[in-house]
Amino acid sequence: MKTVGHLIGGKTVISTDRTLPLNNPATGCKEGEVGLASAKDMQDAIAVAAAAFPAWRDTPQSKRAQIMFRFKAELEKHADEICQLIGLEHGKIPHDAAGELTRGIENVEFACFTPELLKGEFSKNVGPGIDSWSEFQPLGVVAGITPFNFPVMVPLWMYPLAISCGNTFILKPSERDPSAAIFVAQLAHDAGLPDGVLNVVNGDKEAVDTLLTDERVQAISFVGSTPVAESIYATATSHGKRCQALGGAKNHAIIMPDADIDNAVQALMGAAFGSSGERCMAISVAVAVGDEAAESLIAGLKTEMASLKIGSMEDNSNDFGPLISGAHRDRVVSLISSAESDGASLVVDGRSPIVNDDDSGFFVGGTLIDHVTQDMASYQQEIFGPVLCVVRARNLDEAMGFVNDHEYGNGTCLFTRDGEAARYFSDNVKAGMVGINVPLPVPVSYHSFGGWKRSLFGDLAAYGPDGMRFYTRRKTITQRWPSASLRESASFSFPSN
Ligand code: NAD
């Protein structure tokens, strides 16, 4: 049985004192274990990353970018193995894992572009014979802490850009599905990344707390649930670190009476149930404007849901796989039950799903709940399962009120044929990522990803232009060389032109 180790300074290091089982979520069987880093293991990794920083910072930018080009080629070459590793520990079906990997590779492509991004700003003659420029310097050792649901894509949101900007990096992936992240980091080394620039350390709170408090770590990127994001942000910033902490979500789709309902149904099927709903951009609430839209939407969803295919990663025609763990499945089931006891109507009940193959894993089927209201736990909490709640509104303002009043503000979308409504919605809705007839408006790598309200703690979003700003620090230099024609005598006034 395999034991997953860390990758520190280009070498595999295995912690044996504390381990966690790695289960295949489609069977519930233990397939291996992961060694959890002690504080000392993490301190060793930080020391390695700190030692690698000066030479890496001074490596010409084009050389760093060339490694990213080769890294992209390695990722494409090993795509099937990566998707297999994701599936074995996460349960994702290969077609979905391939989508995750493609979106991750986009971020490597963006990182190839950092020499252009880091050019800075220059002004000549800001004063007599004086030039001034701003440059973006790397921070030093930076760290990323990532969730289970995108074991490859979310790490790739972070370190390709961070290291291309000249930082060294420590990744603490989810302890629930670490193998794909380790494999991918190994590929970065195969692409020519020097040892110590990228280190992967597996662990739990002990490892994370060491990162948050060690003064050699300059910045923390976190993606995960909101309670953890909030606490990580508070601890990291109180230790003087820059921090961006992306949290959970409850993404609403509003369906207007004029929308193309068939199109909305197809869009919602993938957005609500894809990846078992374990996506921070999953649509988990459909707000139907008017009873007619609600009834057609529910009828369409009910018909489509009858042919959902649930099963393991072994069959690539499955629509989605299991949830990550037995404990998570039990939580999802209990939230469905709570909706029923709170008075909502269970239109499609996924609590005892028909699974294509072996059903001993952590499966929940697609679930549709109508007449959900704001006071219900199933509405307030992020369920993170294949569950779509329907709420009803009388008009667009009332529908937007649901989105705006919710504690989360990650993504949202509007289905309509009305341009005026679409513009009003995107101008006034309180969420960071907005779709118009686009159910999963996940920004491409050259924009940035981030929610509003309690979906993001910090000022800068992930990847893209914000990512580059997050992983660099501005320095502005003002320069004059002595010149006989410009000699000045001492002045005690504040310098001005
Ligand atoms: P999680 O918060 O349980 O774990 C995320 C990371 O934090 C893991 O690496 C974990 O080891 C670590 N961690 C967990 N508890 C900790 C603690 N008490 N102290 C220190 N570190 C701790 O999240 P998860 O269950 O792995 O992922 C699902 C969550 O992530 C969902 O809420 C989902 O919405 C969110 N998510 C958000 C985004 C986004 O971009 N906003 C993207 C993906 C996932």
PDB file of N, CA and C in Angstrom, residues 61 65 68-69 107-119 161 164 446 468:
ATOM      1  N   GLN A  61      14.295  36.352 -16.256  1.00  0.00           N
ATOM      2  CA  GLN A  61      12.858  36.072 -16.369  1.00  0.00           C
ATOM      3  C   GLN A  61      12.540  35.136 -17.529  1.00  0.00           C
ATOM      4  N   ALA A  65      10.453  31.680 -17.559  1.00  0.00           N
ATOM      5  CA  ALA A  65       9.298  31.470 -18.448  1.00  0.00           C
ATOM      6  C   ALA A  65       9.492  30.214 -19.305  1.00  0.00           C
ATOM      7  N   MET A  68       8.301  27.251 -17.644  1.00  0.00           N
ATOM      8  CA  MET A  68       6.834  27.156 -17.676  1.00  0.00           C
ATOM      9  C   MET A  68       6.339  26.596 -19.017  1.00  0.00           C
ATOM     10  N   PHE A  69       6.994  26.995 -20.108  1.00  0.00           N
ATOM     11  CA  PHE A  69       6.616  26.425 -21.411  1.00  0.00           C
ATOM     12  C   PHE A  69       6.799  24.908 -21.392  1.00  0.00           C
ATOM     13  N   ASN A 107      -3.410  28.465 -16.583  1.00  0.00           N
ATOM     14  CA  ASN A 107      -2.660  29.309 -15.658  1.00  0.00           C
ATOM     15  C   ASN A 107      -1.162  29.180 -15.854  1.00  0.00           C
ATOM     16  N   VAL A 108      -0.731  28.013 -16.351  1.00  0.00           N
ATOM     17  CA  VAL A 108       0.694  27.854 -16.693  1.00  0.00           C
ATOM     18  C   VAL A 108       0.981  28.708 -17.932  1.00  0.00           C
ATOM     19  N   GLU A 109       0.043  28.707 -18.870  1.00  0.00           N
ATOM     20  CA  GLU A 109       0.223  29.543 -20.078  1.00  0.00           C
ATOM     21  C   GLU A 109       0.350  31.020 -19.675  1.00  0.00           C
ATOM     22  N   PHE A 110      -0.500  31.441 -18.744  1.00  0.00           N
ATOM     23  CA  PHE A 110      -0.433  32.846 -18.311  1.00  0.00           C
ATOM     24  C   PHE A 110       0.924  33.139 -17.659  1.00  0.00           C
ATOM     25  N   ALA A 111       1.440  32.131 -16.914  1.00  0.00           N
ATOM     26  CA  ALA A 111       2.724  32.332 -16.235  1.00  0.00           C
ATOM     27  C   ALA A 111       3.875  32.467 -17.233  1.00  0.00           C
ATOM     28  N   CYS A 112       3.704  31.899 -18.446  1.00  0.00           N
ATOM     29  CA  CYS A 112       4.738  32.054 -19.482  1.00  0.00           C
ATOM     30  C   CYS A 112       4.888  33.532 -19.872  1.00  0.00           C
ATOM     31  N   PHE A 113       3.913  34.326 -19.519  1.00  0.00           N
ATOM     32  CA  PHE A 113       3.786  35.715 -19.967  1.00  0.00           C
ATOM     33  C   PHE A 113       4.347  36.690 -18.924  1.00  0.00           C
ATOM     34  N   THR A 114       4.894  36.156 -17.806  1.00  0.00           N
ATOM     35  CA  THR A 114       5.287  37.078 -16.726  1.00  0.00           C
ATOM     36  C   THR A 114       6.371  38.082 -17.118  1.00  0.00           C
ATOM     37  N   PRO A 115       7.329  37.754 -18.021  1.00  0.00           N
ATOM     38  CA  PRO A 115       8.297  38.813 -18.372  1.00  0.00           C
ATOM     39  C   PRO A 115       7.596  40.075 -18.872  1.00  0.00           C
ATOM     40  N   GLU A 116       6.505  39.909 -19.583  1.00  0.00           N
ATOM     41  CA  GLU A 116       5.747  41.069 -20.065  1.00  0.00           C
ATOM     42  C   GLU A 116       5.076  41.792 -18.884  1.00  0.00           C
ATOM     43  N   LEU A 117       4.510  40.997 -17.961  1.00  0.00           N
ATOM     44  CA  LEU A 117       3.787  41.602 -16.825  1.00  0.00           C
ATOM     45  C   LEU A 117       4.722  42.352 -15.890  1.00  0.00           C
ATOM     46  N   LEU A 118       5.961  41.851 -15.783  1.00  0.00           N
ATOM     47  CA  LEU A 118       6.873  42.409 -14.783  1.00  0.00           C
ATOM     48  C   LEU A 118       7.677  43.597 -15.321  1.00  0.00           C
ATOM     49  N   LYS A 119       7.335  44.081 -16.509  1.00  0.00           N
ATOM     50  CA  LYS A 119       8.124  45.162 -17.103  1.00  0.00           C
ATOM     51  C   LYS A 119       8.078  46.442 -16.272  1.00  0.00           C
ATOM     52  N   LEU A 161       2.409  31.079 -11.337  1.00  0.00           N
ATOM     53  CA  LEU A 161       2.552  32.536 -11.371  1.00  0.00           C
ATOM     54  C   LEU A 161       3.510  33.005 -10.277  1.00  0.00           C
ATOM     55  N   SER A 164       7.047  32.082 -11.270  1.00  0.00           N
ATOM     56  CA  SER A 164       7.484  32.843 -12.451  1.00  0.00           C
ATOM     57  C   SER A 164       7.809  34.281 -12.084  1.00  0.00           C
ATOM     58  N   TYR A 446      -6.360  34.946 -17.719  1.00  0.00           N
ATOM     59  CA  TYR A 446      -5.851  36.317 -17.856  1.00  0.00           C
ATOM     60  C   TYR A 446      -6.824  37.346 -17.292  1.00  0.00           C
ATOM     61  N   MET A 468      -0.613  38.332 -10.081  1.00  0.00           N
ATOM     62  CA  MET A 468       0.722  38.911 -10.276  1.00  0.00           C
ATOM     63  C   MET A 468       0.986  39.999  -9.226  1.00  0.00           C
TER      64      MET A 468
END
